Amino acid sequence: MRDPVRTKPWLGLLGLLTFVLSSLTTAGILNLSAGRFNSTLVGLPFIVIGHGIHGMFEMLWAWRKTKEEEPVRERLSTVYADALVTYTLTTLTYLVTFGLAASPFSNLGVIKVFSRAVCLAVVFNYLYLLCFFGSCLVFSGYLERKAYHGLYCVKVVPSIHEGEDTEAPPSGWCYPTLRFYHHHDNNRHTPGASTSDVHNFHVLVWFLREFVAKWVTNTYVRPFMVLLYLIYVSFAMMGCLQTELPCDLSVLLPVKSQTLRYRAVHQTFFGSLTPIIGLYVYEPLAYWNASVRAEIGDITGGFVRLSWLEEFTLFLDHHNDSVNVSKEHFLRSLLGPFLHAPDYARFADDLVLNHSARPSPEIKASRIFLAARTTNRSNASSLQALLETLRLLSVSTDLHFIAYSPSFIFVDRCAASLSGALAIPCVSFVFLLVLSALVVVEPLGNAWVIVCVASVEFGTIGYLTLWGVDLDYVSVLCLNFALSYAAGHCSTIAFAFVSGRELTRTRWTQLALELQGAPVVQSLLCFTIAVLPLALVPSNLTYTMFRCYLAAGLSTILHVLVILPVMLTFFPPSKKARQQKKRCEQHEEIECVELHCENRVMADQVTAL
């Protein structure tokens, strides 16, 4: 700002310190409570910044609209009444959405750990902003009353007006950069209009008023903005229709890891085979019985097998032994010449024997290794189908076995992620509807916020898919953040519009952008800049978070500055009806007033009015 007294560079830095303190407090409590940590917590500071920086700019903007001559206590109470209502509702939205993800409703442990940490961080973020940053505003208020410079913290003299006496500015090396400050009057003559210098000399408000507000509400521009929104929805729909269940291990690994190099070579040369699957039989079986071997053969049929049982059967055939032998002869041949042979000694690790059993040892458990051939080089869908087939076999046969591969962990994670990605944001959206309906007085403002949040969520999912981000647990967390983030920023503009009186719909759309657009734009730009360094981290997980956060931020900017203002000029509430209603109420009040006046002519004129 051009005013050296009312500018707030140190308050901005103290606001960042507020977020650092809340994050450290959250980390300390998690450590003291033996909390669990995982790699997704790297995205927690960015959610703290996205939540806290909006409240900080709202409080700063409400502080700028107060008079420096007023008592600091009254100024702070005005700030709390003006800014903390919306910020409290935004905090509740974060707690509801991430609280649902941390509840037993979620079926992924990584989402629960992250969501609990987010809820704790949001609570402390709110408390620190209310107490610590509020105290910083009080300190700044006393400096403003004494006309101290906002950057150098030295006294600044008022500017020289015609007919006024003023002291000569003190000498010093820093005074050429201090300049003078003007005494501002914050009184407004038109409801909602910015006739004060407090708004006129701020460059962001000037830009929003003179360019953005007038441009997006122009009669000839609005049809193109509607066309832009239809293009936005079309591409988002295209992305949503292409959303698939991911089963790619690379999203969890560093970019230059040896595992990724191995997977690339494997997919290039040996992609026709699925990963090795272990078939573990964990009960004693009569392997010498032909029917048991046939049942195992039915289960493993169609696989490329590495089976001790098949090799032992071929060993017996090679030595002209009958396959249908007794238990004693089967075990004696197995433990004797078969496992002691150099070619078959490796199968000793595939058998668990109980030597204490009488009259002869028995096989407690065994394992067989399997691999399936597939024509799908990615192995994603084939591995998912294979897992489902083996699970059906495990419950439909009398044989007690477990089929396991390390890749099945990620397949299960993918299956759980799809249900979580669809269920958690949807239920959070329903809770947001109920919460806003209970605490919001203006139903039309509530409706516009819900429409914008749904549009941002829909666009975030679609464009993330087009950007190569699938629905996994990381995108689920980012979808919850996008829901709360969009609700907090769109509600400020929507409620500023619906609360307007006496002016036209287009004019109040412009005033909503002018009066409440500056803190929203500041918050969105700061958050977007803050997440840009994530793109440089050599990690697929972090890069996925970067793409999710950036898509949510850009979609919210588009709705706040373009889509929402244009739609408000087309659809209700109508300002003319409210203006006529208010005039009728005032007219009825004037007619009911009984004037006791000696001047009869004056009374007749008032009655006619």
Coordinates of C-alpha atoms in Angstrom, one line a residue, residues 227-506:
L227 CA -19.2 -20.5 -23.1
L228 CA -15.9 -20.7 -21.1
Y229 CA -17.8 -22.5 -18.3
L230 CA -19.4 -24.9 -20.8
I231 CA -15.9 -25.7 -22.1
Y232 CA -14.7 -26.2 -18.5
V233 CA -17.6 -28.6 -17.8
S234 CA -17.1 -30.5 -21.0
F235 CA -13.4 -31.2 -20.4
A236 CA -14.2 -32.1 -16.8
M237 CA -16.8 -34.5 -17.9
M238 CA -14.3 -36.0 -20.4
G239 CA -11.9 -36.6 -17.6
C240 CA -14.5 -38.1 -15.2
L241 CA -15.5 -40.6 -17.8
Q242 CA -11.9 -41.7 -18.1
T243 CA -11.3 -42.2 -14.4
E244 CA -10.0 -45.7 -13.7
L245 CA -8.9 -47.8 -10.8
P246 CA -5.1 -47.4 -10.5
C247 CA -2.8 -50.2 -9.7
D248 CA 0.6 -48.6 -10.4
L249 CA 3.3 -49.0 -7.7
S250 CA 5.3 -46.1 -9.2
V251 CA 3.2 -43.5 -7.5
L252 CA 4.6 -44.5 -4.1
L253 CA 8.2 -44.6 -5.1
P254 CA 10.9 -42.0 -5.8
V255 CA 11.4 -41.0 -9.4
K256 CA 15.0 -42.4 -9.7
S257 CA 14.6 -45.5 -7.5
Q258 CA 15.9 -48.9 -8.5
T259 CA 12.5 -50.4 -8.1
L260 CA 11.1 -48.3 -10.9
R261 CA 14.0 -49.3 -13.1
Y262 CA 13.3 -52.9 -12.4
R263 CA 9.6 -52.5 -13.2
A264 CA 10.5 -50.8 -16.5
V265 CA 12.7 -53.6 -17.5
H266 CA 10.2 -56.2 -16.4
Q267 CA 7.4 -54.6 -18.3
T268 CA 9.5 -54.3 -21.4
F269 CA 10.8 -57.9 -21.6
F270 CA 8.7 -60.0 -19.3
G271 CA 5.4 -58.1 -19.2
S272 CA 3.5 -61.2 -20.4
L273 CA 3.7 -62.8 -16.9
T274 CA 2.1 -61.6 -13.7
P275 CA 4.2 -61.2 -10.5
I276 CA 5.0 -64.4 -8.7
I277 CA 2.1 -65.6 -6.4
G278 CA 2.6 -67.8 -3.5
L279 CA -0.1 -70.5 -2.8
Y280 CA 0.2 -71.4 0.9
V281 CA -1.6 -74.5 2.2
Y282 CA -1.7 -74.1 6.0
E283 CA -3.3 -77.5 7.0
P284 CA -2.0 -81.1 7.0
L285 CA -3.1 -82.9 3.9
A286 CA -2.9 -86.4 2.6
Y287 CA -0.6 -85.6 -0.3
W288 CA -0.1 -89.2 -1.1
N289 CA -3.8 -89.4 -2.0
A290 CA -4.6 -88.9 -5.7
S291 CA -7.8 -87.0 -5.0
V292 CA -5.9 -84.4 -2.9
R293 CA -3.3 -83.9 -5.7
A294 CA -6.1 -83.6 -8.2
E295 CA -7.8 -80.9 -6.2
I296 CA -4.5 -78.9 -6.0
G297 CA -4.1 -79.4 -9.7
D298 CA -7.5 -77.9 -10.4
I299 CA -6.7 -74.8 -8.4
T300 CA -3.2 -74.3 -10.0
G301 CA -4.3 -75.3 -13.5
G302 CA -3.7 -72.6 -16.1
F303 CA -0.7 -71.1 -14.2
V304 CA 3.0 -71.4 -14.8
R305 CA 3.9 -73.5 -11.7
L306 CA 6.9 -74.1 -9.6
S307 CA 5.6 -76.9 -7.4
W308 CA 7.4 -79.3 -5.2
L309 CA 4.4 -81.7 -5.5
E310 CA 4.6 -81.9 -9.3
E311 CA 8.4 -82.4 -9.2
F312 CA 8.1 -85.1 -6.6
T313 CA 5.4 -86.9 -8.7
L314 CA 7.7 -86.8 -11.7
F315 CA 10.6 -88.0 -9.5
L316 CA 8.5 -91.0 -8.5
D317 CA 7.6 -91.8 -12.1
H318 CA 11.2 -91.5 -13.1
H319 CA 12.1 -94.1 -10.4
N320 CA 9.3 -96.4 -11.5
D321 CA 7.4 -95.9 -8.2
S322 CA 3.7 -95.9 -8.2
V323 CA 2.0 -92.6 -7.6
N324 CA -0.6 -94.1 -5.3
V325 CA 1.7 -95.0 -2.4
S326 CA 1.2 -95.3 1.3
K327 CA 1.9 -92.5 3.7
E328 CA 5.1 -94.0 5.0
H329 CA 6.5 -94.7 1.6
F330 CA 5.5 -91.2 0.4
L331 CA 7.2 -89.4 3.3
R332 CA 10.2 -91.7 3.2
S333 CA 10.8 -91.0 -0.4
L334 CA 10.2 -87.3 0.0
L335 CA 12.5 -86.8 3.0
G336 CA 15.1 -89.2 1.8
P337 CA 16.3 -89.3 -1.8
F338 CA 14.1 -86.5 -3.2
L339 CA 15.1 -83.6 -0.8
H340 CA 18.7 -84.8 -0.6
A341 CA 19.2 -84.7 -4.4
P342 CA 21.1 -81.6 -5.5
D343 CA 18.4 -80.8 -8.1
Y344 CA 15.6 -80.9 -5.6
A345 CA 17.1 -79.6 -2.4
R346 CA 15.7 -76.2 -3.0
F347 CA 12.2 -77.5 -2.2
A348 CA 13.1 -78.1 1.4
D349 CA 12.2 -74.5 2.2
D350 CA 8.7 -75.1 0.7
L351 CA 7.7 -77.6 3.3
V352 CA 7.1 -77.2 7.1
L353 CA 7.3 -80.6 8.8
N354 CA 6.2 -81.7 12.2
H355 CA 8.8 -84.3 13.3
S356 CA 7.2 -84.8 16.7
A357 CA 4.1 -86.4 15.1
R358 CA 3.8 -90.2 15.7
P359 CA 4.2 -92.7 14.2
S360 CA 5.7 -90.7 11.3
P361 CA 6.3 -87.0 10.6
E362 CA 3.6 -85.0 8.8
I363 CA 3.6 -82.0 6.5
K364 CA 2.0 -79.1 8.5
A365 CA 2.1 -76.6 5.6
S366 CA 3.5 -76.2 2.1
R367 CA 3.7 -73.6 -0.6
I368 CA 3.6 -73.5 -4.4
F369 CA 4.7 -70.6 -6.6
L370 CA 2.5 -69.5 -9.5
A371 CA 2.6 -67.0 -12.3
A372 CA -0.2 -66.3 -14.9
R373 CA 0.3 -65.4 -18.5
T374 CA -1.5 -62.3 -19.7
T375 CA -1.8 -60.3 -22.9
N376 CA -2.1 -57.0 -21.0
R377 CA 1.4 -55.5 -20.8
S378 CA 0.4 -53.2 -17.9
N379 CA -0.8 -56.2 -15.7
A380 CA -3.1 -53.9 -13.9
S381 CA -6.5 -55.2 -14.8
S382 CA -5.2 -58.8 -15.1
L383 CA -3.8 -58.8 -11.6
Q384 CA -7.0 -57.4 -10.2
A385 CA -9.0 -60.2 -12.0
L386 CA -6.5 -62.8 -10.8
L387 CA -6.8 -61.7 -7.2
E388 CA -10.6 -61.9 -7.3
T389 CA -10.5 -65.3 -8.9
L390 CA -8.1 -66.7 -6.2
R391 CA -10.3 -65.2 -3.5
L392 CA -13.4 -67.0 -4.8
L393 CA -11.4 -70.3 -5.0
S394 CA -10.3 -69.9 -1.4
V395 CA -13.8 -69.8 -0.1
S396 CA -15.4 -72.2 -2.6
T397 CA -13.1 -75.2 -2.1
D398 CA -12.5 -77.4 0.9
L399 CA -8.8 -76.8 0.7
H400 CA -7.5 -74.2 3.2
F401 CA -5.0 -72.0 1.4
I402 CA -3.9 -68.4 1.0
A403 CA -2.7 -66.9 -2.2
Y404 CA -0.3 -64.0 -1.7
S405 CA 1.9 -61.7 -3.7
P406 CA 3.4 -58.3 -2.6
S407 CA 1.6 -56.7 -5.5
F408 CA -1.8 -57.8 -4.0
I409 CA -1.2 -55.1 -1.3
F410 CA -1.4 -52.4 -3.8
V411 CA -4.3 -54.0 -5.7
D412 CA -6.3 -54.0 -2.4
R413 CA -5.2 -50.4 -1.9
C414 CA -6.5 -49.5 -5.3
A415 CA -9.9 -51.3 -4.8
A416 CA -10.3 -49.6 -1.4
S417 CA -9.3 -46.2 -2.9
L418 CA -12.0 -46.2 -5.5
S419 CA -14.7 -46.7 -2.9
G420 CA -13.2 -44.2 -0.6
A421 CA -12.7 -41.7 -3.4
L422 CA -16.4 -41.9 -4.3
A423 CA -17.8 -42.2 -0.8
I424 CA -15.9 -39.8 1.4
P425 CA -16.2 -36.6 -0.7
C426 CA -19.9 -37.4 -1.4
V427 CA -20.7 -37.9 2.2
S428 CA -18.7 -34.8 3.1
F429 CA -20.6 -32.8 0.5
V430 CA -23.9 -33.9 2.1
F431 CA -22.7 -32.9 5.5
L432 CA -21.7 -29.5 4.0
L433 CA -25.2 -29.1 2.8
V434 CA -26.7 -29.8 6.2
L435 CA -24.1 -27.6 8.0
S436 CA -24.6 -24.6 5.7
A437 CA -28.4 -25.0 5.9
L438 CA -28.3 -24.8 9.7
V439 CA -25.9 -21.9 10.2
V440 CA -26.5 -19.7 7.1
V441 CA -29.3 -17.2 7.3
E442 CA -29.5 -16.4 3.5
P443 CA -30.7 -19.6 1.6
L444 CA -29.7 -18.2 -1.8
G445 CA -26.1 -17.6 -0.7
N446 CA -26.1 -21.1 0.6
A447 CA -27.3 -22.4 -2.7
W448 CA -24.6 -20.6 -4.7
V449 CA -21.9 -21.8 -2.4
I450 CA -23.0 -25.4 -2.8
V451 CA -23.2 -25.1 -6.6
C452 CA -19.7 -23.7 -6.8
V453 CA -18.3 -26.3 -4.4
A454 CA -19.8 -29.1 -6.5
S455 CA -18.5 -27.5 -9.7
V456 CA -15.0 -27.2 -8.3
E457 CA -15.0 -30.8 -7.0
F458 CA -16.3 -32.0 -10.4
G459 CA -13.7 -30.1 -12.3
T460 CA -10.8 -31.1 -10.0
I461 CA -11.6 -34.8 -10.5
G462 CA -11.9 -34.4 -14.3
Y463 CA -8.8 -32.4 -14.9
L464 CA -6.7 -34.5 -12.6
T465 CA -7.7 -37.5 -14.7
L466 CA -6.7 -35.7 -17.8
W467 CA -3.4 -34.7 -16.1
G468 CA -2.6 -38.4 -15.4
V469 CA -3.7 -38.6 -11.7
D470 CA -5.9 -41.5 -10.8
L471 CA -8.2 -42.0 -7.9
D472 CA -5.9 -43.2 -5.1
Y473 CA -5.6 -42.3 -1.5
V474 CA -3.6 -39.2 -2.2
S475 CA -6.3 -37.8 -4.6
V476 CA -9.0 -38.7 -2.0
L477 CA -7.3 -36.4 0.5
C478 CA -6.9 -33.7 -2.0
L479 CA -10.6 -33.9 -3.0
N480 CA -11.5 -33.4 0.6
F481 CA -9.2 -30.4 0.7
A482 CA -10.7 -29.0 -2.5
L483 CA -14.2 -29.2 -1.1
S484 CA -13.4 -27.2 2.0
Y485 CA -11.1 -24.8 0.2
A486 CA -13.7 -23.9 -2.4
A487 CA -16.4 -23.5 0.2
G488 CA -14.3 -21.1 2.2
H489 CA -13.4 -18.8 -0.7
C490 CA -16.7 -18.9 -2.7
S491 CA -18.8 -18.2 0.4
T492 CA -17.1 -14.8 0.9
I493 CA -18.2 -13.5 -2.5
A494 CA -21.6 -15.2 -2.5
F495 CA -22.6 -13.8 0.9
A496 CA -21.3 -10.3 0.1
F497 CA -23.6 -10.4 -3.0
V498 CA -26.8 -11.7 -1.3
S499 CA -26.5 -9.3 1.6
G500 CA -26.5 -6.2 -0.7
R501 CA -29.4 -3.7 -0.7
E502 CA -30.6 -0.8 -2.8
L503 CA -28.4 -1.4 -5.9
T504 CA -28.8 -3.5 -9.0
R505 CA -27.6 -7.0 -9.4
T506 CA -24.8 -6.2 -11.7

